[in-house]
């Protein structure tokens, strides 16, 4: 790769802000699908039918519990998504830059995937696990005991009853999911993007959205079992990762690990497109501004 073809490094602050904004927008617009998927993955009462069609779950919830029920736990997810994607984009770009060939600036597909995996672990530790725990507990609680009045109230009760470790229930499953999901999502998106750029295919809004959607589909199909384990272990009733795995096998066998796949696909097709399109758009706006500030300071 010639020097002309080398990509400029994305400033850390740009990755942080663009990732955070993209995460908040994506989570807000696609939350009903996340709600439906989480409901499908939680324990079900024997003999009570549970629809797997995401639109059926959304419609049934709306009819029985009202519109507000579809956004139960949304605040926690939006806050978590802002933090998660800010950390994820920032750490991915930082790790990716360190993995690049110093002479050519090239990044192999394997290193793209490894950078994504590393970024997923960082995001899980600092943002994802606590916010996913609160979101899942709120959704689970809303269909039964209704002990939690808000995300803040849920956090206080969890801390009071289970201590700080309560916010990290499902950490193993969440980290496995985040490491694999970020590896496939960020890695595959960048691999597709690099492939297109090498062949002169312009990167515009449509290309960003399509590439993000493809990355979302790939991510969902390969990481759904981790997501199901994570959801079970973060329910309102305290459950360890091992207990979550046993309960999934008991309820649905091996196929039970892919419960909620259709619902998650319904979300990730759009979320992947929204996430990367928004991040790329914000990055294009901020990069020249940051560059100007750095030039002035220099």
Coordinates of C-alpha atoms in Angstrom, one line a residue:
X1 CA 0.0 0.0 0.0
X2 CA 1.4 3.4 -1.0
X3 CA 1.7 6.3 1.3
X4 CA -1.1 8.0 -0.6
X5 CA -3.4 5.1 0.2
X6 CA -2.6 5.0 3.9
X7 CA -5.6 6.0 6.1
X8 CA -5.1 8.7 8.6
X9 CA -5.4 7.7 12.2
X10 CA -8.8 8.6 13.8
X11 CA -8.2 10.9 16.8
X12 CA -9.1 9.2 20.1
X13 CA -11.6 12.0 21.1
X14 CA -13.4 11.6 17.7
X15 CA -13.7 7.8 18.2
X16 CA -15.0 8.4 21.8
X17 CA -17.7 11.0 20.8
X18 CA -18.8 9.4 17.5
X19 CA -19.1 6.0 19.1
X20 CA -21.1 7.4 22.1
X21 CA -23.5 9.4 19.9
X22 CA -24.0 6.4 17.5
X23 CA -24.6 4.0 20.4
X24 CA -27.3 6.3 21.9
X25 CA -29.1 6.9 18.6
X26 CA -29.0 3.1 17.8
X27 CA -30.3 2.0 21.2
X28 CA -33.2 4.6 21.2
X29 CA -34.4 3.7 17.7
X30 CA -34.2 -0.1 18.0
X31 CA -35.2 -0.7 21.7
X32 CA -38.6 -2.5 21.1
X33 CA -36.7 -5.3 19.3
X34 CA -34.3 -5.6 22.2
X35 CA -37.2 -5.7 24.6
X36 CA -38.9 -8.5 22.6
X37 CA -35.7 -10.5 22.3
X38 CA -35.0 -10.2 26.1
X39 CA -38.6 -11.3 27.0
X40 CA -38.2 -14.4 24.7
X41 CA -34.9 -15.4 26.3
X42 CA -36.2 -15.2 29.9
X43 CA -37.8 -18.1 31.7
X44 CA -41.4 -19.0 30.7
X45 CA -44.2 -20.4 32.7
X46 CA -45.1 -24.0 31.8
X47 CA -48.1 -24.3 29.5
X48 CA -48.1 -20.6 28.7
X49 CA -47.4 -20.0 25.0
X50 CA -44.5 -17.6 24.2
X51 CA -44.5 -16.1 20.7
X52 CA -41.2 -15.9 18.9
X53 CA -42.2 -13.4 16.3
X54 CA -40.8 -10.1 17.4
X55 CA -43.8 -8.2 16.1
X56 CA -46.2 -10.6 18.0
X57 CA -44.3 -10.0 21.3
X58 CA -44.4 -6.2 20.8
X59 CA -48.1 -6.2 19.9
X60 CA -49.0 -8.5 22.8
X61 CA -47.0 -6.4 25.3
X62 CA -48.6 -3.2 23.9
X63 CA -52.1 -4.7 24.2
X64 CA -51.6 -6.1 27.8
X65 CA -49.2 -3.5 29.3
X66 CA -49.3 -0.4 27.2
X67 CA -46.7 1.5 25.2
X68 CA -44.6 2.4 28.2
X69 CA -43.9 -1.2 28.9
X70 CA -42.1 -1.6 25.5
X71 CA -39.5 0.9 26.8
X72 CA -39.0 -0.6 30.2
X73 CA -35.3 -0.6 30.8
X74 CA -34.7 1.6 27.8
X75 CA -33.0 4.4 29.8
X76 CA -30.5 1.9 31.2
X77 CA -29.7 0.5 27.8
X78 CA -29.3 4.0 26.2
X79 CA -26.9 5.1 28.9
X80 CA -25.1 1.8 28.6
X81 CA -25.0 2.0 24.8
X82 CA -23.5 5.5 24.9
X83 CA -20.8 4.3 27.3
X84 CA -20.4 1.0 25.6
X85 CA -19.9 2.3 22.1
X86 CA -17.8 5.2 23.2
X87 CA -15.4 2.8 24.9
X88 CA -15.8 0.2 22.1
X89 CA -15.0 2.6 19.2
X90 CA -12.2 4.4 21.1
X91 CA -10.5 1.2 22.2
X92 CA -11.0 -0.5 18.8
X93 CA -9.4 2.4 16.9
X94 CA -6.6 2.6 19.5
X95 CA -5.9 -1.2 19.4
X96 CA -6.3 -1.3 15.6
X97 CA -3.8 1.5 15.1
X98 CA -1.3 -0.4 17.3
X99 CA -1.9 -3.6 15.2
X100 CA -1.3 -1.9 11.8
X101 CA 1.8 -2.5 9.8
X102 CA 4.1 0.5 10.6
X103 CA 5.4 0.7 7.0
X104 CA 2.2 0.1 4.9
X105 CA -0.5 1.0 7.4
X106 CA -2.3 -2.2 6.4
X107 CA -4.4 -4.3 8.8
X108 CA -5.0 -8.0 8.2
X109 CA -8.5 -9.5 8.6
X110 CA -7.2 -11.5 11.6
X111 CA -5.9 -8.4 13.3
X112 CA -9.1 -6.6 12.6
X113 CA -11.0 -9.4 14.4
X114 CA -8.5 -9.5 17.3
X115 CA -8.8 -5.7 17.7
X116 CA -12.6 -6.1 17.9
X117 CA -12.3 -8.9 20.5
X118 CA -10.0 -6.8 22.7
X119 CA -12.3 -3.8 22.5
X120 CA -15.3 -6.0 23.5
X121 CA -13.6 -7.1 26.7
X122 CA -12.7 -3.5 27.6
X123 CA -16.3 -2.4 26.9
X124 CA -17.8 -5.3 29.0
X125 CA -15.7 -4.4 32.0
X126 CA -16.2 -0.7 32.0
X127 CA -19.8 -0.3 30.7
X128 CA -21.8 -3.2 29.3
X129 CA -22.2 -5.7 32.2
X130 CA -23.6 -3.3 34.8
X131 CA -26.0 -1.6 32.4
X132 CA -27.2 -4.8 30.8
X133 CA -27.7 -6.3 34.2
X134 CA -30.0 -3.3 35.1
X135 CA -31.9 -3.4 31.8
X136 CA -32.5 -7.2 32.0
X137 CA -33.6 -7.0 35.6
X138 CA -36.1 -4.3 34.8
X139 CA -37.6 -6.2 31.9
X140 CA -37.8 -9.4 33.9
X141 CA -39.2 -7.6 37.0
X142 CA -41.9 -5.8 34.9
X143 CA -43.6 -9.1 34.0
X144 CA -43.8 -10.3 37.6
X145 CA -43.0 -8.8 41.0
X146 CA -42.7 -5.2 39.8
X147 CA -40.3 -4.3 42.6
X148 CA -38.3 -1.8 40.6
X149 CA -39.7 1.7 40.0
X150 CA -36.9 3.0 37.8
X151 CA -33.4 2.2 36.7
X152 CA -32.0 4.1 39.6
X153 CA -34.2 2.3 42.1
X154 CA -33.2 -1.0 40.6
X155 CA -29.5 -0.2 41.0
X156 CA -30.1 0.8 44.7
X157 CA -32.0 -2.5 45.4
X158 CA -29.4 -4.6 43.6
X159 CA -26.6 -3.0 45.6
X160 CA -28.5 -3.3 48.9
X161 CA -29.4 -7.0 48.4
X162 CA -26.3 -8.3 46.5
X163 CA -23.6 -5.7 46.9
X164 CA -21.4 -4.4 44.0
X165 CA -21.1 -8.0 42.6
X166 CA -24.8 -7.8 41.9
X167 CA -24.2 -5.4 39.0
X168 CA -21.7 -7.8 37.5
X169 CA -24.0 -10.9 37.5
X170 CA -23.5 -12.6 34.1
X171 CA -20.1 -11.0 33.7
X172 CA -18.7 -14.2 32.1
X173 CA -21.5 -14.5 29.6
X174 CA -21.6 -10.8 28.9
X175 CA -17.8 -10.6 28.3
X176 CA -17.9 -13.7 26.0
X177 CA -20.7 -12.1 24.1
X178 CA -19.1 -8.7 23.9
X179 CA -15.7 -10.1 22.9
X180 CA -17.2 -12.2 20.2
X181 CA -19.8 -9.7 19.1
X182 CA -17.4 -6.8 18.9
X183 CA -14.9 -9.0 17.1
X184 CA -17.4 -10.0 14.5
X185 CA -19.2 -6.6 14.3
X186 CA -16.3 -4.2 14.2
X187 CA -14.0 -6.7 12.5
X188 CA -16.3 -7.7 9.7
X189 CA -17.4 -4.1 9.1
X190 CA -13.9 -3.0 8.7
X191 CA -12.9 -6.0 6.6
X192 CA -15.9 -5.3 4.2
X193 CA -15.0 -1.6 4.1
X194 CA -11.3 -2.2 3.4
X195 CA -12.3 -4.7 0.7
X196 CA -14.6 -2.1 -1.0
X197 CA -12.1 0.7 -0.7
X198 CA -9.3 -1.4 -2.3
X199 CA -11.6 -1.8 -5.3
X200 CA -12.6 1.8 -5.5
X201 CA -16.1 1.4 -4.2
X202 CA -17.2 4.8 -2.7
X203 CA -18.0 4.8 1.0
X204 CA -21.2 6.8 1.4
X205 CA -24.3 6.7 3.6
X206 CA -25.8 3.8 1.7
X207 CA -22.6 1.7 1.7
X208 CA -22.1 2.4 5.5
X209 CA -25.7 1.3 6.3
X210 CA -25.5 -1.9 4.1
X211 CA -22.0 -2.8 5.5
X212 CA -23.2 -2.2 9.1
X213 CA -26.3 -4.4 8.5
X214 CA -24.3 -7.2 7.0
X215 CA -21.9 -7.0 10.0
X216 CA -25.0 -7.1 12.3
X217 CA -26.3 -10.3 10.7
X218 CA -22.9 -12.0 10.9
X219 CA -22.6 -11.0 14.6
X220 CA -26.0 -12.2 15.6
X221 CA -25.7 -15.7 14.0
X222 CA -22.3 -16.4 15.6
X223 CA -22.9 -14.9 19.1
X224 CA -26.5 -15.7 19.9
X225 CA -25.7 -18.4 22.5
X226 CA -23.6 -16.0 24.5
X227 CA -26.4 -13.4 24.4
X228 CA -29.0 -16.0 25.7
X229 CA -26.7 -17.1 28.6
X230 CA -26.1 -13.5 29.4
X231 CA -29.8 -12.7 29.5
X232 CA -30.7 -15.6 31.7
X233 CA -27.9 -14.9 34.2
X234 CA -28.9 -11.3 34.5
X235 CA -32.6 -11.8 35.3
X236 CA -34.2 -10.2 38.4
X237 CA -33.7 -13.5 40.3
X238 CA -30.0 -14.0 41.1
X239 CA -28.6 -16.7 38.7
X240 CA -25.0 -17.8 38.1
X241 CA -23.7 -18.4 34.6
X242 CA -23.6 -22.1 35.2
X243 CA -27.2 -22.1 36.4
X244 CA -28.2 -20.1 33.4
X245 CA -26.7 -22.7 31.0
X246 CA -28.4 -25.5 32.8
X247 CA -31.8 -23.7 32.7
X248 CA -31.5 -23.1 29.0
X249 CA -30.7 -26.7 28.3
X250 CA -33.6 -27.8 30.5
X251 CA -36.1 -25.4 28.8
X252 CA -35.1 -25.8 25.2
X253 CA -32.1 -28.1 24.7
X254 CA -29.3 -27.0 22.4
X255 CA -31.7 -25.0 20.3
X256 CA -32.6 -23.0 23.4
X257 CA -29.2 -21.2 23.1
X258 CA -30.5 -19.6 19.8
X259 CA -33.8 -18.4 21.3
X260 CA -34.5 -14.8 20.3
X261 CA -32.3 -15.1 17.2
X262 CA -35.1 -13.8 14.9
X263 CA -35.9 -11.0 17.2
X264 CA -32.2 -10.0 17.6
X265 CA -31.8 -10.2 13.8
X266 CA -34.7 -7.8 13.5
X267 CA -32.8 -5.4 15.6
X268 CA -29.2 -5.9 14.5
X269 CA -30.0 -5.5 10.8
X270 CA -31.1 -2.0 11.5
X271 CA -28.9 -1.3 14.5
X272 CA -25.7 -2.2 12.6
X273 CA -26.7 0.1 9.8
X274 CA -27.7 2.9 12.1
X275 CA -24.6 2.5 14.4
X276 CA -22.0 2.7 11.7
X277 CA -23.7 5.2 9.5
X278 CA -24.1 7.6 12.5
X279 CA -20.5 7.0 13.7
X280 CA -19.1 7.6 10.2
X281 CA -21.2 10.8 9.8
X282 CA -20.2 12.2 13.2
X283 CA -16.5 11.2 12.6
X284 CA -16.5 13.1 9.3
X285 CA -17.8 16.2 11.0
X286 CA -15.5 16.1 14.1
X287 CA -12.2 15.0 12.5
X288 CA -11.5 18.3 10.6
X289 CA -12.5 20.2 13.8
X290 CA -10.1 18.3 16.0
X291 CA -7.4 18.5 13.4
X292 CA -7.8 22.3 13.3
X293 CA -7.6 22.5 17.1
X294 CA -4.5 20.3 17.2
X295 CA -2.8 22.5 14.5
X296 CA -3.5 25.6 16.5
X297 CA -2.1 24.1 19.7
X298 CA 1.0 22.9 17.9

